[in-house]
Amino acid sequence: RLLWVAGGKERAGWLSGVQRASLDARNMFSKKRTLSITLSTGFDAGELAFVFRNGGEDEFLDALHTSIQRRAWEAADNRARSTGFQASSAGISGLMRKQEQERRATGKLAEEAFTDLKALMGKAREVVSVMDRYKAQVTSDAAASGANEGESEQMRELMLNMGIRSPVTRSSAGTLYHQQLARQLADFLTHSGRLKEAGGMMTLPDVYCIFNRARGMELISPDDLVEVATILRPLGLAMSIRKFDSGVTVIQADSHDDRIMGQHIRALASQLGSVTSVDISAQLRIPLTLAREHALIAEEGALLCRDECLDAIRFYPNMFSEWA
């Protein structure tokens, strides 16, 4: 509200009735300035004039404009309307009526959300179908014209990011859930090239992450992954589960050879003079945990020998067999 004193009486009016407020021009011969306020409703007079003799007019005008721009009276009116008492909202019947309204609003929101989700999934299936056809065309053209490896690699990464088109679920597979899931996992690791890129071996946590990412909303549990990993070899899927002495558990391709991996690490040690697990991990682009396991296996195979330094364990090419 706007409050002032006129004729010895206190007067007041609503800020919503202020239409315009302005100061007169400055006079170099006088400090007095007049603030004119044009009013519409809520006041007895149509215009007010405030005279400032010792300054303060600019601060008053700024505060007035700020209050008018905030329009606090509108928020007060809205709160009054929202908290107003109604007989229909009183008692148990009022509470039940309010709960029913909230239930309907929630149901409507859920229905709209699922409608949008179904539409999005429909579009996603169309996109995957187009990508499948495009991939087949690119593969055919690459076989015919010998396209470069970069285009094929880019297409493979793109298809990997698209995820698994029809993930196996318990409802769709029934009692054969783990067998079908194992086949889908083996197909995913083989055709995506992830297992080959990792040197023929991946830790279970890594497999769990990338497989669930590809499955989208149809996630599997860690127990399901362990169960699936144990039946990869009996199903003849060219890979199996392996557990190292340290407790690290991996899925390993049947084509993986510890001796060949040890020879790679020995060659790397010969090139660099010596290597640590960090060096092996960086050079071979494999997890640090597996780099350490490979180095220990190579040491057991007499391909490497160690030097336990203060900063790390360094592995050197084993030259004793050549000197003996």
CSV table of N, CA, C and O in Angstrom, one decimal, residues 99-192:
chain,number,residue,atom,x,y,z
A,99,GLN,N,-8.5,-36.9,-2.3
A,99,GLN,CA,-7.6,-38.1,-2.7
A,99,GLN,C,-8.0,-38.6,-4.1
A,99,GLN,O,-7.2,-39.0,-4.9
A,100,GLU,N,-9.3,-38.6,-4.4
A,100,GLU,CA,-9.8,-39.0,-5.7
A,100,GLU,C,-9.3,-38.1,-6.8
A,100,GLU,O,-8.9,-38.6,-7.9
A,101,GLN,N,-9.3,-36.8,-6.5
A,101,GLN,CA,-8.8,-35.9,-7.5
A,101,GLN,C,-7.3,-36.1,-7.8
A,101,GLN,O,-6.8,-36.1,-8.9
A,102,GLU,N,-6.6,-36.3,-6.7
A,102,GLU,CA,-5.1,-36.5,-6.8
A,102,GLU,C,-4.9,-37.9,-7.6
A,102,GLU,O,-4.0,-37.9,-8.4
A,103,ARG,N,-5.7,-38.9,-7.3
A,103,ARG,CA,-5.5,-40.2,-8.0
A,103,ARG,C,-5.8,-40.0,-9.5
A,103,ARG,O,-5.1,-40.6,-10.3
A,104,ARG,N,-6.8,-39.3,-9.8
A,104,ARG,CA,-7.1,-39.1,-11.3
A,104,ARG,C,-6.0,-38.3,-11.9
A,104,ARG,O,-5.6,-38.6,-13.1
A,105,ALA,N,-5.5,-37.3,-11.3
A,105,ALA,CA,-4.4,-36.5,-11.9
A,105,ALA,C,-3.2,-37.3,-12.1
A,105,ALA,O,-2.5,-37.3,-13.1
A,106,THR,N,-2.9,-38.2,-11.1
A,106,THR,CA,-1.7,-39.1,-11.2
A,106,THR,C,-1.9,-40.1,-12.3
A,106,THR,O,-1.0,-40.4,-13.1
A,107,GLY,N,-3.1,-40.7,-12.4
A,107,GLY,CA,-3.4,-41.6,-13.5
A,107,GLY,C,-3.3,-41.0,-14.8
A,107,GLY,O,-2.8,-41.6,-15.8
A,108,LYS,N,-3.8,-39.8,-15.0
A,108,LYS,CA,-3.7,-39.1,-16.3
A,108,LYS,C,-2.3,-38.8,-16.6
A,108,LYS,O,-1.9,-39.0,-17.8
A,109,LEU,N,-1.4,-38.4,-15.6
A,109,LEU,CA,0.0,-38.2,-15.9
A,109,LEU,C,0.7,-39.4,-16.3
A,109,LEU,O,1.5,-39.4,-17.3
A,110,ALA,N,0.4,-40.5,-15.6
A,110,ALA,CA,1.0,-41.8,-16.0
A,110,ALA,C,0.6,-42.3,-17.4
A,110,ALA,O,1.4,-42.8,-18.2
A,111,GLU,N,-0.7,-42.1,-17.7
A,111,GLU,CA,-1.2,-42.5,-19.0
A,111,GLU,C,-0.5,-41.7,-20.1
A,111,GLU,O,-0.1,-42.3,-21.2
A,112,GLU,N,-0.3,-40.4,-19.9
A,112,GLU,CA,0.4,-39.6,-20.9
A,112,GLU,C,1.8,-40.0,-21.0
A,112,GLU,O,2.4,-40.0,-22.2
A,113,ALA,N,2.5,-40.3,-19.9
A,113,ALA,CA,3.9,-40.7,-19.9
A,113,ALA,C,4.1,-42.0,-20.7
A,113,ALA,O,5.0,-42.1,-21.5
A,114,PHE,N,3.2,-43.0,-20.4
A,114,PHE,CA,3.3,-44.3,-21.1
A,114,PHE,C,3.0,-44.1,-22.6
A,114,PHE,O,3.6,-44.8,-23.4
A,115,THR,N,2.1,-43.2,-22.9
A,115,THR,CA,1.8,-43.0,-24.3
A,115,THR,C,3.0,-42.5,-25.1
A,115,THR,O,3.3,-42.9,-26.2
A,116,ASP,N,3.7,-41.5,-24.4
A,116,ASP,CA,4.9,-40.9,-25.0
A,116,ASP,C,6.0,-42.0,-25.1
A,116,ASP,O,6.7,-42.0,-26.1
A,117,LEU,N,6.1,-42.8,-24.1
A,117,LEU,CA,7.1,-43.9,-24.1
A,117,LEU,C,6.9,-44.9,-25.2
A,117,LEU,O,7.8,-45.3,-25.9
A,118,LYS,N,5.6,-45.3,-25.4
A,118,LYS,CA,5.3,-46.2,-26.5
A,118,LYS,C,5.6,-45.6,-27.8
A,118,LYS,O,6.2,-46.3,-28.7
A,119,ALA,N,5.3,-44.4,-28.0
A,119,ALA,CA,5.6,-43.7,-29.3
A,119,ALA,C,7.1,-43.6,-29.5
A,119,ALA,O,7.6,-43.9,-30.6
A,120,LEU,N,7.9,-43.3,-28.4
A,120,LEU,CA,9.3,-43.2,-28.5
A,120,LEU,C,9.9,-44.6,-28.9
A,120,LEU,O,10.8,-44.7,-29.7
A,121,MET,N,9.4,-45.7,-28.2
A,121,MET,CA,9.9,-47.0,-28.5
A,121,MET,C,9.6,-47.4,-29.9
A,121,MET,O,10.4,-48.1,-30.6
A,122,GLY,N,8.4,-47.0,-30.4
A,122,GLY,CA,8.0,-47.3,-31.8
A,122,GLY,C,9.0,-46.7,-32.8
A,122,GLY,O,9.4,-47.3,-33.8
A,123,LYS,N,9.3,-45.4,-32.5
A,123,LYS,CA,10.3,-44.7,-33.4
A,123,LYS,C,11.7,-45.3,-33.3
A,123,LYS,O,12.4,-45.4,-34.3
A,124,ALA,N,12.0,-45.8,-32.1
A,124,ALA,CA,13.3,-46.4,-31.9
A,124,ALA,C,13.4,-47.7,-32.7
A,124,ALA,O,14.5,-48.0,-33.3
A,125,ARG,N,12.4,-48.5,-32.7
A,125,ARG,CA,12.4,-49.7,-33.5
A,125,ARG,C,12.6,-49.4,-35.0
A,125,ARG,O,13.3,-50.1,-35.7
A,126,GLU,N,11.9,-48.3,-35.5
A,126,GLU,CA,12.0,-48.0,-36.9
A,126,GLU,C,13.5,-47.5,-37.2
A,126,GLU,O,14.0,-47.9,-38.2
A,127,VAL,N,14.1,-46.8,-36.3
A,127,VAL,CA,15.5,-46.4,-36.5
A,127,VAL,C,16.4,-47.6,-36.5
A,127,VAL,O,17.3,-47.6,-37.3
A,128,VAL,N,16.2,-48.5,-35.6
A,128,VAL,CA,17.1,-49.7,-35.5
A,128,VAL,C,16.9,-50.5,-36.8
A,128,VAL,O,17.9,-51.0,-37.4
A,129,SER,N,15.7,-50.6,-37.3
A,129,SER,CA,15.4,-51.3,-38.6
A,129,SER,C,16.2,-50.7,-39.7
A,129,SER,O,16.8,-51.4,-40.6
A,130,VAL,N,16.1,-49.4,-39.8
A,130,VAL,CA,16.8,-48.7,-40.8
A,130,VAL,C,18.3,-48.9,-40.7
A,130,VAL,O,19.0,-49.1,-41.7
A,131,MET,N,18.8,-48.8,-39.5
A,131,MET,CA,20.3,-49.0,-39.3
A,131,MET,C,20.7,-50.4,-39.6
A,131,MET,O,21.8,-50.6,-40.2
A,132,ASP,N,19.8,-51.4,-39.4
A,132,ASP,CA,20.2,-52.8,-39.8
A,132,ASP,C,20.3,-52.9,-41.3
A,132,ASP,O,21.2,-53.5,-41.8
A,133,ARG,N,19.3,-52.3,-42.0
A,133,ARG,CA,19.4,-52.4,-43.4
A,133,ARG,C,20.6,-51.6,-44.0
A,133,ARG,O,21.3,-52.1,-44.9
A,134,TYR,N,20.9,-50.5,-43.3
A,134,TYR,CA,22.1,-49.7,-43.8
A,134,TYR,C,23.4,-50.5,-43.5
A,134,TYR,O,24.3,-50.5,-44.3
A,135,LYS,N,23.4,-51.2,-42.4
A,135,LYS,CA,24.6,-51.9,-42.0
A,135,LYS,C,24.8,-53.1,-43.0
A,135,LYS,O,26.0,-53.3,-43.5
A,136,ALA,N,23.7,-53.8,-43.4
A,136,ALA,CA,23.8,-54.8,-44.4
A,136,ALA,C,24.3,-54.3,-45.7
A,136,ALA,O,25.1,-54.9,-46.4
A,137,GLN,N,23.8,-53.1,-46.1
A,137,GLN,CA,24.3,-52.5,-47.4
A,137,GLN,C,25.7,-52.1,-47.3
A,137,GLN,O,26.5,-52.4,-48.3
A,138,VAL,N,26.2,-51.5,-46.2
A,138,VAL,CA,27.6,-51.1,-46.1
A,138,VAL,C,28.5,-52.3,-46.1
A,138,VAL,O,29.5,-52.4,-46.8
A,139,THR,N,28.1,-53.4,-45.4
A,139,THR,CA,28.9,-54.6,-45.4
A,139,THR,C,29.0,-55.2,-46.8
A,139,THR,O,30.0,-55.7,-47.2
A,140,SER,N,27.9,-55.2,-47.5
A,140,SER,CA,27.9,-55.7,-48.9
A,140,SER,C,28.8,-54.9,-49.8
A,140,SER,O,29.6,-55.4,-50.6
A,141,ASP,N,28.7,-53.6,-49.7
A,141,ASP,CA,29.5,-52.7,-50.5
A,141,ASP,C,31.0,-52.8,-50.1
A,141,ASP,O,31.8,-52.8,-51.0
A,142,ALA,N,31.2,-53.0,-48.8
A,142,ALA,CA,32.6,-53.1,-48.4
A,142,ALA,C,33.2,-54.4,-49.0
A,142,ALA,O,34.4,-54.5,-49.4
A,143,ALA,N,32.4,-55.5,-49.0
A,143,ALA,CA,33.0,-56.8,-49.5
A,143,ALA,C,33.2,-56.7,-51.0
A,143,ALA,O,34.1,-57.3,-51.6
A,144,ALA,N,32.4,-55.9,-51.7
A,144,ALA,CA,32.5,-55.8,-53.2
A,144,ALA,C,33.6,-54.8,-53.6
A,144,ALA,O,34.3,-55.1,-54.6
A,145,SER,N,33.7,-53.7,-52.9
A,145,SER,CA,34.7,-52.7,-53.3
A,145,SER,C,35.9,-52.6,-52.4
A,145,SER,O,36.8,-51.8,-52.7
A,146,GLY,N,35.9,-53.3,-51.3
A,146,GLY,CA,37.1,-53.2,-50.4
A,146,GLY,C,37.1,-51.9,-49.6
A,146,GLY,O,38.2,-51.2,-49.7
A,147,ALA,N,36.0,-51.5,-49.0
A,147,ALA,CA,36.0,-50.2,-48.3
A,147,ALA,C,37.0,-50.2,-47.1
A,147,ALA,O,37.4,-51.3,-46.6
A,148,ASN,N,37.4,-49.0,-46.7
A,148,ASN,CA,38.4,-49.0,-45.6
A,148,ASN,C,37.9,-49.4,-44.3
A,148,ASN,O,36.7,-49.4,-44.1
A,149,GLU,N,38.8,-49.8,-43.4
A,149,GLU,CA,38.4,-50.3,-42.1
A,149,GLU,C,37.8,-49.3,-41.2
A,149,GLU,O,37.0,-49.6,-40.4
A,150,GLY,N,38.1,-48.0,-41.5
A,150,GLY,CA,37.5,-46.9,-40.6
A,150,GLY,C,36.0,-46.9,-40.7
A,150,GLY,O,35.3,-46.7,-39.7
A,151,GLU,N,35.5,-47.0,-41.9
A,151,GLU,CA,34.0,-46.9,-42.1
A,151,GLU,C,33.4,-48.1,-41.4
A,151,GLU,O,32.3,-48.0,-40.8
A,152,SER,N,33.9,-49.3,-41.5
A,152,SER,CA,33.4,-50.5,-40.9
A,152,SER,C,33.4,-50.3,-39.4
A,152,SER,O,32.5,-50.7,-38.7
A,153,GLU,N,34.5,-49.8,-38.8
A,153,GLU,CA,34.7,-49.6,-37.4
A,153,GLU,C,33.6,-48.6,-36.9
A,153,GLU,O,33.0,-48.8,-35.8
A,154,GLN,N,33.4,-47.5,-37.7
A,154,GLN,CA,32.5,-46.5,-37.3
A,154,GLN,C,31.1,-47.1,-37.2
A,154,GLN,O,30.3,-46.8,-36.3
A,155,MET,N,30.7,-47.9,-38.2
A,155,MET,CA,29.4,-48.5,-38.3
A,155,MET,C,29.2,-49.5,-37.1
A,155,MET,O,28.2,-49.5,-36.5
A,156,ARG,N,30.3,-50.2,-36.8
A,156,ARG,CA,30.2,-51.2,-35.7
A,156,ARG,C,29.9,-50.4,-34.4
A,156,ARG,O,29.1,-50.9,-33.6
A,157,GLU,N,30.6,-49.3,-34.1
A,157,GLU,CA,30.4,-48.6,-32.9
A,157,GLU,C,29.0,-48.0,-32.9
A,157,GLU,O,28.4,-47.9,-31.8
A,158,LEU,N,28.6,-47.5,-34.0
A,158,LEU,CA,27.2,-47.0,-34.0
A,158,LEU,C,26.2,-48.0,-33.7
A,158,LEU,O,25.2,-47.8,-32.9
A,159,MET,N,26.3,-49.2,-34.2
A,159,MET,CA,25.4,-50.3,-34.0
A,159,MET,C,25.5,-50.7,-32.5
A,159,MET,O,24.4,-51.1,-31.9
A,160,LEU,N,26.7,-50.7,-31.9
A,160,LEU,CA,26.8,-51.0,-30.5
A,160,LEU,C,26.1,-50.0,-29.6
A,160,LEU,O,25.5,-50.4,-28.6
A,161,ASN,N,26.2,-48.8,-30.0
A,161,ASN,CA,25.5,-47.8,-29.2
A,161,ASN,C,24.0,-47.9,-29.3
A,161,ASN,O,23.2,-47.4,-28.4
A,162,MET,N,23.5,-48.5,-30.4
A,162,MET,CA,22.0,-48.6,-30.6
A,162,MET,C,21.5,-49.7,-29.6
A,162,MET,O,20.3,-49.6,-29.3
A,163,GLY,N,22.3,-50.6,-29.1
A,163,GLY,CA,21.9,-51.5,-28.1
A,163,GLY,C,21.3,-52.8,-28.8
A,163,GLY,O,21.3,-53.0,-30.0
A,164,ILE,N,20.9,-53.7,-27.9
A,164,ILE,CA,20.3,-55.0,-28.3
A,164,ILE,C,18.8,-54.8,-28.7
A,164,ILE,O,18.1,-54.2,-27.9
A,165,ARG,N,18.5,-55.2,-29.9
A,165,ARG,CA,17.2,-54.9,-30.4
A,165,ARG,C,16.1,-55.7,-29.7
A,165,ARG,O,15.0,-55.1,-29.3
A,166,SER,N,16.3,-57.0,-29.4
A,166,SER,CA,15.2,-57.8,-28.7
A,166,SER,C,15.9,-58.5,-27.5
A,166,SER,O,16.2,-59.7,-27.7
A,167,PRO,N,16.1,-57.9,-26.4
A,167,PRO,CA,16.8,-58.5,-25.3
A,167,PRO,C,16.0,-59.7,-24.7
A,167,PRO,O,14.7,-59.6,-24.7
A,168,VAL,N,16.6,-60.8,-24.4
A,168,VAL,CA,16.0,-61.9,-23.8
A,168,VAL,C,15.5,-61.6,-22.4
A,168,VAL,O,16.2,-61.0,-21.6
A,169,THR,N,14.3,-62.0,-22.1
A,169,THR,CA,13.7,-61.7,-20.7
A,169,THR,C,13.1,-63.0,-20.2
A,169,THR,O,12.9,-64.0,-20.9
A,170,ARG,N,12.8,-63.0,-18.9
A,170,ARG,CA,12.3,-64.2,-18.3
A,170,ARG,C,10.9,-64.5,-18.8
A,170,ARG,O,10.5,-65.7,-19.0
A,171,SER,N,10.1,-63.5,-19.1
A,171,SER,CA,8.8,-63.7,-19.6
A,171,SER,C,8.8,-64.3,-21.0
A,171,SER,O,7.9,-65.1,-21.4
A,172,SER,N,9.8,-63.9,-21.8
A,172,SER,CA,9.8,-64.4,-23.2
A,172,SER,C,10.5,-65.8,-23.3
A,172,SER,O,10.2,-66.6,-24.2
A,173,ALA,N,11.5,-66.1,-22.4
A,173,ALA,CA,12.3,-67.3,-22.5
A,173,ALA,C,11.8,-68.4,-21.6
A,173,ALA,O,12.0,-69.6,-21.9
A,174,GLY,N,11.1,-68.0,-20.5
A,174,GLY,CA,10.6,-69.1,-19.6
A,174,GLY,C,11.8,-69.8,-18.9
A,174,GLY,O,12.7,-69.2,-18.4
A,175,THR,N,11.6,-71.2,-18.9
A,175,THR,CA,12.6,-72.0,-18.3
A,175,THR,C,14.0,-72.0,-19.0
A,175,THR,O,15.0,-72.4,-18.4
A,176,LEU,N,14.0,-71.6,-20.2
A,176,LEU,CA,15.3,-71.5,-21.0
A,176,LEU,C,15.9,-70.1,-20.9
A,176,LEU,O,16.8,-69.8,-21.7
A,177,TYR,N,15.6,-69.4,-19.9
A,177,TYR,CA,16.0,-68.0,-19.8
A,177,TYR,C,17.6,-67.9,-19.7
A,177,TYR,O,18.1,-67.2,-20.5
A,178,HIS,N,18.2,-68.6,-18.9
A,178,HIS,CA,19.7,-68.5,-18.7
A,178,HIS,C,20.4,-69.0,-20.0
A,178,HIS,O,21.4,-68.5,-20.4
A,179,GLN,N,19.9,-70.1,-20.6
A,179,GLN,CA,20.5,-70.6,-21.8
A,179,GLN,C,20.4,-69.6,-22.9
A,179,GLN,O,21.4,-69.3,-23.6
A,180,GLN,N,19.2,-69.0,-23.1
A,180,GLN,CA,19.1,-68.0,-24.2
A,180,GLN,C,19.9,-66.7,-23.9
A,180,GLN,O,20.4,-66.1,-24.8
A,181,LEU,N,19.9,-66.4,-22.6
A,181,LEU,CA,20.6,-65.2,-22.2
A,181,LEU,C,22.1,-65.4,-22.5
A,181,LEU,O,22.9,-64.5,-22.9
A,182,ALA,N,22.6,-66.6,-22.2
A,182,ALA,CA,24.0,-66.9,-22.4
A,182,ALA,C,24.4,-66.8,-23.9
A,182,ALA,O,25.4,-66.3,-24.3
A,183,ARG,N,23.5,-67.3,-24.8
A,183,ARG,CA,23.7,-67.2,-26.2
A,183,ARG,C,23.7,-65.8,-26.7
A,183,ARG,O,24.5,-65.4,-27.5
A,184,GLN,N,22.8,-65.0,-26.1
A,184,GLN,CA,22.7,-63.6,-26.5
A,184,GLN,C,24.0,-62.8,-26.0
A,184,GLN,O,24.5,-62.0,-26.7
A,185,LEU,N,24.5,-63.1,-24.8
A,185,LEU,CA,25.7,-62.5,-24.3
A,185,LEU,C,26.9,-62.9,-25.2
A,185,LEU,O,27.7,-62.0,-25.5
A,186,ALA,N,27.0,-64.2,-25.5
A,186,ALA,CA,28.1,-64.6,-26.4
A,186,ALA,C,28.1,-63.9,-27.7
A,186,ALA,O,29.1,-63.4,-28.3
A,187,ASP,N,26.9,-63.8,-28.3
A,187,ASP,CA,26.7,-63.1,-29.6
A,187,ASP,C,27.1,-61.7,-29.5
A,187,ASP,O,27.7,-61.1,-30.4
A,188,PHE,N,26.7,-61.0,-28.4
A,188,PHE,CA,26.9,-59.6,-28.2
A,188,PHE,C,28.4,-59.4,-28.1
A,188,PHE,O,29.0,-58.4,-28.7
A,189,LEU,N,29.1,-60.2,-27.2
A,189,LEU,CA,30.6,-60.0,-27.1
A,189,LEU,C,31.4,-60.3,-28.3
A,189,LEU,O,32.4,-59.7,-28.6
A,190,THR,N,30.9,-61.2,-29.1
A,190,THR,CA,31.6,-61.6,-30.3
A,190,THR,C,31.4,-60.6,-31.5
A,190,THR,O,32.3,-60.1,-32.1
A,191,HIS,N,30.1,-60.3,-31.8
A,191,HIS,CA,29.8,-59.4,-32.9
A,191,HIS,C,30.1,-58.0,-32.6
A,191,HIS,O,30.4,-57.2,-33.6
A,192,SER,N,30.1,-57.5,-31.4
A,192,SER,CA,30.4,-56.2,-31.1
A,192,SER,C,32.0,-56.0,-31.1
A,192,SER,O,32.4,-54.8,-31.2
